[in-house]
Coordinates of C-alpha atoms and ligand atoms in Angstrom, one line a residue:
M1350 CA 21.3 -47.7 -5.3
K1351 CA 24.8 -49.1 -5.0
I1352 CA 26.7 -50.7 -7.9
A1353 CA 30.2 -52.0 -8.6
V1354 CA 32.1 -51.7 -11.9
V1355 CA 34.8 -54.3 -12.3
G1356 CA 37.5 -53.1 -14.7
T1357 CA 38.2 -49.4 -14.8
G1358 CA 39.4 -48.9 -18.3
Y1359 CA 37.6 -46.6 -20.8
V1360 CA 34.2 -48.2 -20.5
G1361 CA 34.4 -48.9 -16.7
L1362 CA 35.6 -45.4 -15.8
V1363 CA 33.1 -43.7 -18.1
S1364 CA 30.1 -45.9 -17.0
G1365 CA 31.0 -45.7 -13.4
T1366 CA 31.4 -41.9 -13.4
C1367 CA 28.2 -41.3 -15.4
F1368 CA 26.2 -43.6 -13.2
A1369 CA 27.5 -41.7 -10.2
E1370 CA 26.4 -38.5 -11.8
T1371 CA 22.8 -39.9 -11.8
G1372 CA 23.0 -40.3 -8.0
V1373 CA 24.1 -43.9 -7.8
D1374 CA 26.8 -45.0 -5.3
V1375 CA 29.6 -46.5 -7.5
T1376 CA 32.7 -48.5 -6.6
C1377 CA 35.2 -49.1 -9.4
V1378 CA 37.4 -52.1 -9.0
D1379 CA 40.6 -52.6 -10.9
I1380 CA 43.6 -54.9 -10.4
D1381 CA 46.0 -52.2 -11.6
E1382 CA 47.2 -50.8 -8.3
N1383 CA 48.9 -47.8 -10.0
K1384 CA 45.7 -46.9 -11.8
V1385 CA 43.6 -47.2 -8.6
E1386 CA 46.0 -45.2 -6.6
K1387 CA 46.0 -42.4 -9.2
M1388 CA 42.2 -42.4 -9.3
Q1389 CA 42.0 -42.3 -5.5
N1390 CA 44.3 -39.3 -5.7
G1391 CA 41.9 -37.6 -8.1
V1392 CA 43.8 -38.3 -11.3
V1393 CA 41.8 -39.4 -14.4
P1394 CA 44.0 -42.0 -16.1
I1395 CA 42.6 -41.4 -19.6
Y1396 CA 42.1 -38.4 -21.8
E1397 CA 38.3 -38.1 -22.5
P1398 CA 36.7 -34.7 -22.9
G1399 CA 34.1 -33.9 -20.2
L1400 CA 35.1 -36.8 -18.0
E1401 CA 37.3 -34.9 -15.5
L1402 CA 34.6 -32.6 -14.4
L1403 CA 32.1 -35.4 -13.6
F1404 CA 34.9 -37.5 -12.0
H1405 CA 35.9 -34.8 -9.5
R1406 CA 32.3 -33.7 -8.8
N1407 CA 31.3 -37.3 -7.9
I1408 CA 34.3 -38.0 -5.8
E1409 CA 33.6 -34.8 -3.9
Q1410 CA 30.0 -35.8 -3.4
G1411 CA 31.1 -39.2 -2.0
R1412 CA 29.5 -41.2 -4.8
L1413 CA 32.5 -42.5 -6.7
H1414 CA 35.1 -44.8 -5.0
F1415 CA 38.0 -46.9 -6.1
T1416 CA 39.5 -50.1 -4.8
T1417 CA 41.7 -53.0 -5.9
S1418 CA 39.6 -55.4 -3.8
L1419 CA 36.8 -57.2 -5.6
E1420 CA 35.3 -58.2 -2.2
E1421 CA 35.2 -54.7 -0.9
G1422 CA 34.0 -53.3 -4.3
I1423 CA 30.9 -55.6 -4.6
K1424 CA 29.8 -55.3 -0.9
D1425 CA 26.1 -54.6 -1.0
A1426 CA 26.2 -53.8 -4.8
E1427 CA 22.8 -54.5 -6.4
V1428 CA 24.4 -54.5 -9.8
I1429 CA 28.0 -55.7 -10.7
F1430 CA 29.2 -54.6 -14.1
L1431 CA 32.0 -56.5 -15.8
A1432 CA 33.8 -54.0 -18.0
L1433 CA 36.9 -56.1 -18.5
P1434 CA 39.1 -56.4 -21.6
T1435 CA 38.2 -59.0 -24.3
P1436 CA 41.3 -58.7 -26.5
P1437 CA 41.7 -60.8 -29.6
G1438 CA 43.5 -64.1 -28.9
A1439 CA 46.1 -65.4 -31.3
D1440 CA 43.4 -66.7 -33.6
G1441 CA 41.4 -63.5 -33.7
A1442 CA 38.6 -64.8 -31.4
A1443 CA 37.8 -62.8 -28.2
D1444 CA 39.9 -63.9 -25.3
L1445 CA 37.5 -64.4 -22.4
K1446 CA 40.0 -65.1 -19.6
Y1447 CA 39.6 -61.8 -17.8
V1448 CA 35.8 -62.1 -17.8
L1449 CA 35.7 -65.7 -16.7
Q1450 CA 38.4 -65.2 -14.0
V1451 CA 36.3 -62.5 -12.4
A1452 CA 33.1 -64.6 -12.8
D1453 CA 34.9 -67.5 -11.0
Q1454 CA 36.0 -65.1 -8.2
L1455 CA 32.5 -63.8 -7.8
G1456 CA 31.2 -67.3 -7.3
H1457 CA 33.4 -67.6 -4.3
I1458 CA 32.6 -64.2 -2.7
L1459 CA 29.1 -63.2 -3.6
D1460 CA 27.0 -63.1 -0.4
H1461 CA 23.8 -61.4 -1.6
Y1462 CA 21.6 -61.4 -4.7
A1463 CA 23.1 -59.3 -7.4
V1464 CA 22.7 -58.7 -11.2
I1465 CA 26.0 -59.5 -12.9
V1466 CA 26.2 -57.5 -16.1
D1467 CA 28.4 -58.2 -19.0
K1468 CA 29.3 -54.8 -20.3
S1469 CA 32.4 -56.1 -22.2
T1470 CA 31.9 -57.0 -25.8
V1471 CA 31.7 -60.7 -25.7
P1472 CA 30.8 -63.5 -28.2
V1473 CA 27.4 -65.1 -28.1
G1474 CA 27.2 -67.7 -25.4
T1475 CA 29.5 -65.9 -23.0
G1476 CA 26.6 -64.9 -20.7
E1477 CA 25.9 -68.6 -20.2
K1478 CA 29.6 -69.3 -19.5
V1479 CA 29.6 -66.5 -16.9
Q1480 CA 26.5 -67.9 -15.3
A1481 CA 28.1 -71.4 -15.1
A1482 CA 31.4 -70.0 -13.7
I1483 CA 29.6 -68.2 -10.9
A1484 CA 27.1 -70.9 -10.2
A1485 CA 29.9 -73.5 -9.8
N1486 CA 30.6 -72.0 -6.3
A1487 CA 27.8 -69.5 -5.6
K1488 CA 25.7 -69.9 -2.4
V1489 CA 23.3 -67.1 -3.3
D1490 CA 20.9 -66.3 -6.1
F1491 CA 22.1 -64.1 -8.9
D1492 CA 21.2 -63.2 -12.5
V1493 CA 23.5 -62.6 -15.5
V1494 CA 22.6 -59.9 -17.9
S1495 CA 24.1 -58.7 -21.2
N1496 CA 24.3 -54.9 -21.5
P1497 CA 26.6 -54.0 -24.4
E1498 CA 28.1 -50.6 -24.5
F1499 CA 27.9 -48.3 -27.6
L1500 CA 29.9 -45.3 -26.5
R1501 CA 32.6 -43.8 -28.7
E1502 CA 35.9 -42.6 -27.4
G1503 CA 36.2 -38.8 -27.6
V1504 CA 32.5 -38.3 -27.1
A1505 CA 32.1 -41.1 -24.5
V1506 CA 30.4 -39.0 -21.8
D1507 CA 27.7 -37.7 -24.1
D1508 CA 27.2 -41.1 -25.7
F1509 CA 26.7 -42.6 -22.2
M1510 CA 24.6 -39.9 -20.7
K1511 CA 22.3 -39.6 -23.8
P1512 CA 22.4 -43.1 -25.4
D1513 CA 20.5 -43.7 -28.7
R1514 CA 19.3 -46.9 -27.0
V1515 CA 20.2 -49.2 -24.1
V1516 CA 20.2 -52.9 -24.9
I1517 CA 19.4 -55.3 -22.0
G1518 CA 19.7 -59.0 -22.6
S1519 CA 18.1 -61.1 -19.9
T1520 CA 15.2 -63.5 -19.3
S1521 CA 14.9 -62.6 -15.6
E1522 CA 12.2 -60.1 -14.9
K1523 CA 13.7 -59.2 -11.6
A1524 CA 17.1 -58.3 -13.2
A1525 CA 15.4 -56.4 -16.1
K1526 CA 13.5 -54.3 -13.5
I1527 CA 16.7 -53.4 -11.6
M1528 CA 18.4 -52.5 -14.9
D1529 CA 15.5 -50.3 -15.9
R1530 CA 15.7 -48.5 -12.6
L1531 CA 19.4 -47.9 -13.0
Y1532 CA 19.1 -46.6 -16.6
H1533 CA 15.9 -44.6 -16.1
P1534 CA 17.7 -41.3 -15.6
L1535 CA 19.7 -41.8 -18.9
V1536 CA 16.7 -42.4 -21.2
R1537 CA 14.4 -39.7 -20.0
S1538 CA 14.7 -38.1 -23.4
G1539 CA 12.6 -41.0 -24.8
N1540 CA 15.3 -43.1 -26.3
P1541 CA 14.4 -46.7 -25.8
I1542 CA 15.6 -49.4 -23.4
I1543 CA 15.4 -52.5 -25.7
H1544 CA 14.9 -55.8 -23.8
M1545 CA 15.8 -59.0 -25.5
D1546 CA 17.3 -62.4 -24.7
L1547 CA 21.0 -62.7 -23.7
R1548 CA 22.3 -64.1 -26.9
S1549 CA 20.6 -61.5 -29.1
A1550 CA 22.0 -58.8 -27.0
E1551 CA 25.5 -60.2 -27.3
L1552 CA 25.2 -60.4 -31.1
T1553 CA 23.7 -56.9 -31.3
K1554 CA 26.9 -55.4 -30.2
Y1555 CA 29.0 -57.3 -32.8
A1556 CA 26.5 -56.6 -35.4
A1557 CA 26.6 -52.8 -34.7
N1558 CA 30.3 -52.5 -34.8
S1559 CA 30.7 -54.8 -37.8
F1560 CA 28.0 -52.9 -39.7
L1561 CA 29.7 -49.6 -39.0
A1562 CA 33.1 -50.9 -40.0
T1563 CA 31.5 -52.3 -43.2
K1564 CA 29.9 -48.9 -44.0
I1565 CA 33.2 -47.1 -43.6
T1566 CA 35.0 -49.8 -45.7
F1567 CA 32.4 -49.6 -48.4
M1568 CA 33.1 -45.8 -48.6
N1569 CA 36.8 -46.5 -48.7
E1570 CA 36.3 -48.7 -51.7
I1571 CA 34.1 -46.1 -53.4
A1572 CA 37.0 -43.6 -52.7
N1573 CA 39.4 -46.0 -54.4
M1574 CA 37.0 -46.2 -57.4
C1575 CA 36.7 -42.4 -57.4
E1576 CA 40.4 -42.1 -57.9
L1577 CA 40.3 -44.5 -60.8
L1578 CA 37.2 -43.0 -62.4
G1579 CA 37.8 -39.3 -61.8
A1580 CA 35.0 -38.7 -59.3
D1581 CA 35.0 -37.0 -55.8
V1582 CA 34.1 -39.2 -52.8
D1583 CA 33.0 -36.2 -50.8
L1584 CA 30.4 -35.4 -53.3
V1585 CA 29.3 -39.1 -53.6
R1586 CA 29.1 -39.1 -49.8
K1587 CA 26.8 -36.1 -49.8
G1588 CA 24.8 -37.6 -52.7
I1589 CA 24.1 -40.9 -50.8
G1590 CA 24.1 -39.7 -47.2
T1591 CA 21.0 -37.5 -47.8
D1592 CA 19.1 -40.7 -48.4
S1593 CA 17.6 -41.4 -45.0
R1594 CA 17.9 -45.1 -45.6
I1595 CA 21.6 -44.7 -45.8
G1596 CA 22.2 -41.9 -43.3
K1597 CA 24.9 -39.2 -43.2
R1598 CA 27.1 -40.7 -40.5
F1599 CA 30.1 -43.0 -40.8
L1600 CA 30.5 -42.4 -44.5
F1601 CA 33.8 -40.7 -44.3
A1602 CA 36.5 -42.2 -46.4
G1603 CA 40.0 -42.2 -45.0
I1604 CA 43.0 -44.3 -44.0
G1605 CA 40.9 -47.1 -42.6
Y1606 CA 39.2 -47.7 -39.3
G1607 CA 41.3 -48.3 -36.2
G1608 CA 40.9 -48.2 -32.5
S1609 CA 40.4 -50.8 -29.8
C1610 CA 37.1 -52.1 -31.0
F1611 CA 36.2 -52.2 -34.7
P1612 CA 39.3 -54.3 -35.7
K1613 CA 38.9 -56.7 -32.9
D1614 CA 35.1 -57.0 -33.1
V1615 CA 35.0 -57.6 -36.8
S1616 CA 37.6 -60.3 -36.4
A1617 CA 35.8 -61.8 -33.4
L1618 CA 32.5 -62.0 -35.3
A1619 CA 34.2 -63.6 -38.3
M1620 CA 35.7 -66.2 -35.9
S1621 CA 32.4 -66.8 -34.1
A1622 CA 30.9 -67.4 -37.6
G1623 CA 33.6 -70.0 -38.3
E1624 CA 32.8 -71.8 -35.1
V1625 CA 29.3 -72.5 -36.3
D1626 CA 30.6 -73.3 -39.8
Y1627 CA 29.3 -70.1 -41.3
D1628 CA 31.6 -68.3 -43.8
F1629 CA 30.9 -64.6 -43.1
R1630 CA 32.4 -63.5 -46.4
I1631 CA 31.6 -59.8 -46.1
L1632 CA 33.6 -59.5 -42.9
K1633 CA 36.6 -61.1 -44.4
A1634 CA 36.6 -58.6 -47.3
V1635 CA 36.1 -55.8 -44.8
M1636 CA 39.2 -56.8 -42.9
D1637 CA 41.2 -57.3 -46.0
V1638 CA 40.2 -53.9 -47.6
N1639 CA 40.8 -52.1 -44.3
H1640 CA 44.3 -53.6 -44.0
G1641 CA 45.3 -52.2 -47.4
Q1642 CA 43.6 -48.8 -46.8
K1643 CA 45.6 -48.0 -43.7
T1644 CA 48.9 -47.6 -45.6
K1645 CA 47.4 -46.5 -48.9
L1646 CA 49.1 -43.1 -48.9
I1647 CA 52.6 -44.6 -48.5
S1648 CA 52.8 -45.6 -52.2
K1649 CA 51.7 -42.1 -53.1
V1650 CA 54.4 -40.5 -50.9
S1651 CA 56.9 -42.9 -52.4
Q1652 CA 55.8 -42.0 -55.9
Y1653 CA 56.3 -38.3 -55.1
F1654 CA 60.0 -39.1 -54.2
D1655 CA 60.5 -41.2 -57.3
G1656 CA 60.2 -44.5 -55.3
D1657 CA 63.0 -43.7 -52.9
L1658 CA 62.1 -42.7 -49.3
K1659 CA 65.6 -43.4 -47.9
G1660 CA 66.7 -40.5 -45.7
K1661 CA 63.5 -38.5 -46.4
K1662 CA 62.1 -36.7 -43.3
I1663 CA 58.3 -37.1 -43.1
A1664 CA 56.3 -35.0 -40.7
L1665 CA 53.2 -36.7 -39.3
W1666 CA 50.2 -34.8 -37.9
G1667 CA 48.1 -37.0 -35.7
L1668 CA 48.9 -40.3 -34.0
A1669 CA 45.7 -41.2 -32.1
F1670 CA 43.3 -43.5 -34.0
K1671 CA 40.8 -40.6 -34.1
P1672 CA 40.5 -37.1 -32.6
E1673 CA 39.8 -36.3 -29.0
T1674 CA 41.5 -39.3 -27.6
D1675 CA 45.0 -40.4 -26.6
D1676 CA 44.2 -44.0 -27.6
I1677 CA 46.6 -45.4 -30.2
R1678 CA 45.3 -49.0 -30.3
E1679 CA 45.3 -50.1 -34.0
A1680 CA 45.9 -46.5 -35.0
P1681 CA 46.5 -46.1 -38.8
A1682 CA 49.4 -43.7 -37.9
L1683 CA 51.3 -46.6 -36.4
Y1684 CA 51.1 -48.7 -39.5
N1685 CA 52.2 -45.7 -41.6
I1686 CA 55.2 -45.1 -39.3
E1687 CA 56.2 -48.7 -39.6
A1688 CA 56.0 -48.5 -43.4
L1689 CA 57.9 -45.2 -43.5
L1690 CA 60.7 -46.5 -41.2
E1691 CA 60.9 -49.7 -43.2
A1692 CA 61.4 -47.7 -46.4
G1693 CA 64.3 -45.8 -44.7
A1694 CA 62.5 -42.5 -44.0
K1695 CA 62.7 -40.6 -40.8
V1696 CA 59.5 -39.6 -39.0
V1697 CA 58.8 -36.5 -36.8
A1698 CA 55.3 -36.5 -35.3
Y1699 CA 53.0 -34.2 -33.5
D1700 CA 49.7 -35.1 -31.8
P1701 CA 48.0 -33.0 -29.1
E1702 CA 47.4 -36.0 -26.8
A1703 CA 48.8 -39.3 -28.0
M1704 CA 52.6 -38.6 -28.1
E1705 CA 53.3 -40.1 -24.7
N1706 CA 51.5 -43.3 -25.6
V1707 CA 53.4 -43.6 -28.9
Q1708 CA 56.7 -42.9 -27.2
G1709 CA 55.9 -45.7 -24.8
V1710 CA 55.6 -48.1 -27.8
L1711 CA 58.2 -46.8 -30.2
G1712 CA 60.8 -45.1 -27.9
D1713 CA 63.3 -43.1 -30.0
K1714 CA 62.5 -44.7 -33.3
I1715 CA 60.7 -41.5 -34.3
T1716 CA 61.0 -38.0 -32.9
F1717 CA 58.2 -35.9 -31.4
A1718 CA 57.7 -32.2 -32.0
K1719 CA 56.5 -29.7 -29.4
D1720 CA 53.8 -28.4 -31.8
A1721 CA 52.4 -28.9 -35.2
Y1722 CA 54.6 -26.4 -37.0
T1723 CA 57.9 -27.4 -35.3
A1724 CA 57.2 -30.9 -36.8
L1725 CA 57.4 -29.4 -40.3
E1726 CA 60.8 -27.7 -40.0
G1727 CA 63.1 -29.3 -42.5
A1728 CA 60.6 -32.1 -43.3
D1729 CA 60.3 -33.2 -46.9
A1730 CA 56.5 -33.8 -46.8
L1731 CA 53.6 -33.7 -44.4
M1732 CA 51.2 -36.7 -43.8
I1733 CA 47.9 -36.1 -42.0
M1734 CA 46.8 -39.2 -40.0
T1735 CA 44.2 -37.9 -37.5
E1736 CA 41.6 -35.1 -38.1
W1737 CA 42.2 -33.1 -34.9
Q1738 CA 40.4 -29.8 -35.0
L1739 CA 43.6 -27.8 -34.9
F1740 CA 44.7 -29.4 -38.2
R1741 CA 41.6 -28.3 -40.0
T1742 CA 42.4 -24.6 -40.4
P1743 CA 46.2 -24.3 -40.3
N1744 CA 48.4 -21.5 -41.4
F1745 CA 49.2 -22.7 -44.9
E1746 CA 51.8 -20.1 -45.5
K1747 CA 53.7 -21.4 -42.4
I1748 CA 53.3 -25.0 -43.7
R1749 CA 54.8 -24.0 -47.1
T1750 CA 57.7 -22.1 -45.6
S1751 CA 58.6 -24.8 -43.0
L1752 CA 58.5 -27.8 -45.4
N1753 CA 61.3 -28.5 -47.8
N1754 CA 58.7 -29.3 -50.4
P1755 CA 55.1 -28.1 -50.4
A1756 CA 53.7 -31.6 -50.4
I1757 CA 50.8 -32.7 -48.2
F1758 CA 49.4 -36.3 -48.1
D1759 CA 46.1 -36.0 -46.3
G1760 CA 44.5 -39.3 -45.0
R1761 CA 41.4 -37.4 -43.7
N1762 CA 40.4 -35.1 -46.5
L1763 CA 40.7 -32.0 -44.4
Y1764 CA 41.2 -29.4 -47.2
D1765 CA 39.7 -28.3 -50.4
V1766 CA 41.5 -29.9 -53.4
N1767 CA 41.2 -26.8 -55.6
D1768 CA 42.2 -24.4 -52.9
M1769 CA 45.3 -26.4 -52.1
R1770 CA 46.4 -26.6 -55.8
Q1771 CA 45.8 -22.9 -56.2
Q1772 CA 48.0 -22.3 -53.2
G1773 CA 50.7 -24.3 -55.0
F1774 CA 50.6 -27.4 -52.8
Y1775 CA 51.2 -30.9 -54.1
Y1776 CA 48.1 -32.2 -52.4
V1777 CA 47.0 -35.8 -52.3
S1778 CA 43.9 -36.9 -50.3
I1779 CA 41.6 -39.9 -50.4
G1780 CA 39.2 -40.5 -53.3
R1781 CA 39.5 -36.9 -54.6
E1782 CA 42.4 -37.1 -57.0
V1783 CA 40.5 -35.2 -59.7
A1784 CA 40.0 -31.5 -59.0
K1785 CA 36.4 -30.3 -59.2
Ligands
LIG2908 N1 37.0 -48.6 -25.4 C1 35.8 -48.4 -25.9 O1 35.5 -47.4 -26.4 C2 34.7 -49.5 -25.8 C3 35.0 -50.7 -25.3 N2 34.0 -51.7 -25.2 C4 34.3 -53.0 -24.7 O2 34.4 -52.9 -23.3 C5 35.4 -53.8 -22.8 C6 36.5 -53.1 -22.0 O3 37.1 -52.2 -22.9 P1 38.1 -51.0 -22.4 O4 37.4 -50.2 -21.3 O5 38.5 -50.3 -23.6 O6 39.3 -51.8 -21.8 P2 40.6 -51.3 -21.1 O7 41.7 -52.2 -21.6 O8 40.7 -49.8 -21.3 O9 40.4 -51.5 -19.5 C7 40.2 -52.7 -18.9 C8 40.5 -52.6 -17.4 O10 40.2 -53.8 -16.8 C9 41.2 -54.0 -15.8 N3 41.3 -55.4 -15.4 C10 41.8 -56.5 -16.0 N4 41.6 -57.6 -15.3 C11 41.0 -57.2 -14.2 C12 40.5 -58.0 -13.1 N5 40.7 -59.3 -12.9 N6 39.8 -57.3 -12.1 C13 39.7 -55.9 -12.2 N7 40.1 -55.2 -13.2 C14 40.7 -55.9 -14.2 C15 42.5 -53.5 -16.4 O11 43.5 -53.2 -15.5 C16 42.0 -52.2 -17.2 O12 42.0 -51.1 -16.3 C17 36.0 -54.6 -24.0 O13 35.2 -55.8 -24.1 C18 35.6 -53.6 -25.1 O14 35.5 -54.3 -26.4 C19 32.7 -51.4 -25.6 C20 32.4 -50.2 -26.0 C21 33.3 -49.1 -26.2
LIG2909 O1 32.8 -50.9 -29.3 C1 33.4 -49.9 -29.2 O2 34.4 -49.8 -28.5 C2 33.0 -48.7 -29.9 O3 33.6 -48.7 -31.2 C3 33.3 -47.5 -32.0 O4 33.8 -46.4 -31.3 P1 35.3 -45.9 -31.4 O5 36.2 -47.0 -31.7 O6 35.5 -45.1 -30.1 O7 35.4 -44.8 -32.5 P2 34.6 -44.5 -33.9 O8 34.2 -43.1 -33.8 O9 33.5 -45.5 -34.2 O10 35.7 -44.6 -35.0 C4 36.3 -45.9 -35.2 C5 37.3 -45.8 -36.4 O11 36.6 -45.6 -37.6 C6 37.1 -44.5 -38.3 N1 36.0 -43.8 -39.0 C7 34.8 -43.4 -38.4 C8 33.8 -42.8 -39.1 C9 34.0 -42.6 -40.5 O12 33.1 -42.1 -41.2 N2 35.1 -43.0 -41.1 C10 36.2 -43.5 -40.4 O13 37.2 -43.9 -41.0 C11 37.7 -43.6 -37.2 O14 38.7 -42.7 -37.8 C12 38.3 -44.6 -36.3 O15 39.5 -45.1 -36.7 C13 31.8 -47.4 -32.1 O16 31.5 -46.2 -32.9 C14 31.1 -47.3 -30.8 O17 29.7 -47.3 -30.9 C15 31.5 -48.6 -30.0 O18 30.9 -48.5 -28.7

């Protein structure tokens, strides 16, 4: 089987590489010449654990190719994935220009039957727009299918190779059969391929992300209540997570959700609701609460320094929006940096993977340390923004001697509150103000 993946960002590269691993011949198409040249030279343009091995193996086996030419990429492809960006427009709705541009191009160059698959996260009705954009010029038969992607950055390969489920939205039996054949090797464990109509598939993706964002936000609100009532959110999490109707996952309170998807998808679903005159009130509250949660620790840092952060040097551990990625899109760390700089503080940061990306955005507004402990030297306090594994079991003695004050503001609840206090730290975390 031969397929094409148009757009070789996170989703395109992971899907393309993983499909190649199942024996499919994959051509990845991207307009970014630099990126394509890098990949042709064997360089993986993103940090994603486990991807590099598969990437090199499949290039060596001759199953994974890269090109900037859409025409060359889709030649003889039975399935053409659109893994293109759908960023929020100025109003918060998903901007479909990348998807519809490629659909228009496909209409001009498609010369054989193919299944055109929307893998991007797109609002309900986009499949029909893609269908119309291609049909305007197409001289051959084709089908449009929605196949939303549920992978998480940092564990993307595993999520893709062993999906909980695969959602296929299509009313064409022919297209559905081709998609089943393509996904068969990935669902051998028995996890289902769920077939549905196009619109339901499109909404499933937004519903999943918005539900998870709501779940996290609910726990953040419980954490805020814990602080006011003298309870511990970690215990409450365990107490409710053991109820199988609630589930253990995505219940971790922290400094808000970030990343390239939850923020944009919650906003896009709220916008879609507005377009059909529906006031999706929960989503509005989720966005509002999350916005406040991101910089929640700042007031506590400020309070520690009697309301004056001017000239204070704050060490930041973690910049990526979550561990195991170099992605900084909508990372809570960036919001905290902005607030610290605005208050006149200086910031020195360390992240195992994301420093280059932050430097690209912030230049010399902050300084970057060569390792976690160098960041602490002469700093007045430490803030933890991302729960990288190496921050979980640090050398506390080294932290205490490097910092000017033994003060840690932990946005990810990494350490035991009592332990930290016994060790003499001024330790503030989320929803656990009261020691057990
Ligand atoms: N990042 C993630 O973890 C997930 C993302 N998604 C969705 O998948 C879609 C893609 O997201 P990412 O992979 O993160 O995007 P990305 O921004 O990392 O990559 C998109 C790629 O498309 C390329 N591109 C833009 N216009 C093009 C064109 N005309 N022809 C060929 N290539 C073109 C860009 O150069 C870029 O390499 C979005 O809708 C996103 O919401 C879904 C699940 C997970
Ligand atoms: O549509 C997408 O792009 C993807 O969005 C998320 O994946 P991702 O953004 O990679 O990362 P998550 O692990 O979901 O984390 C998102 C944010 O929520 C935060 N989070 C997560 C879990 C939790 O319990 N608490 C919490 O604050 C993380 O720190 C992070 O900032 C979804 O989990 C994927 O299923 C989906 O495919």
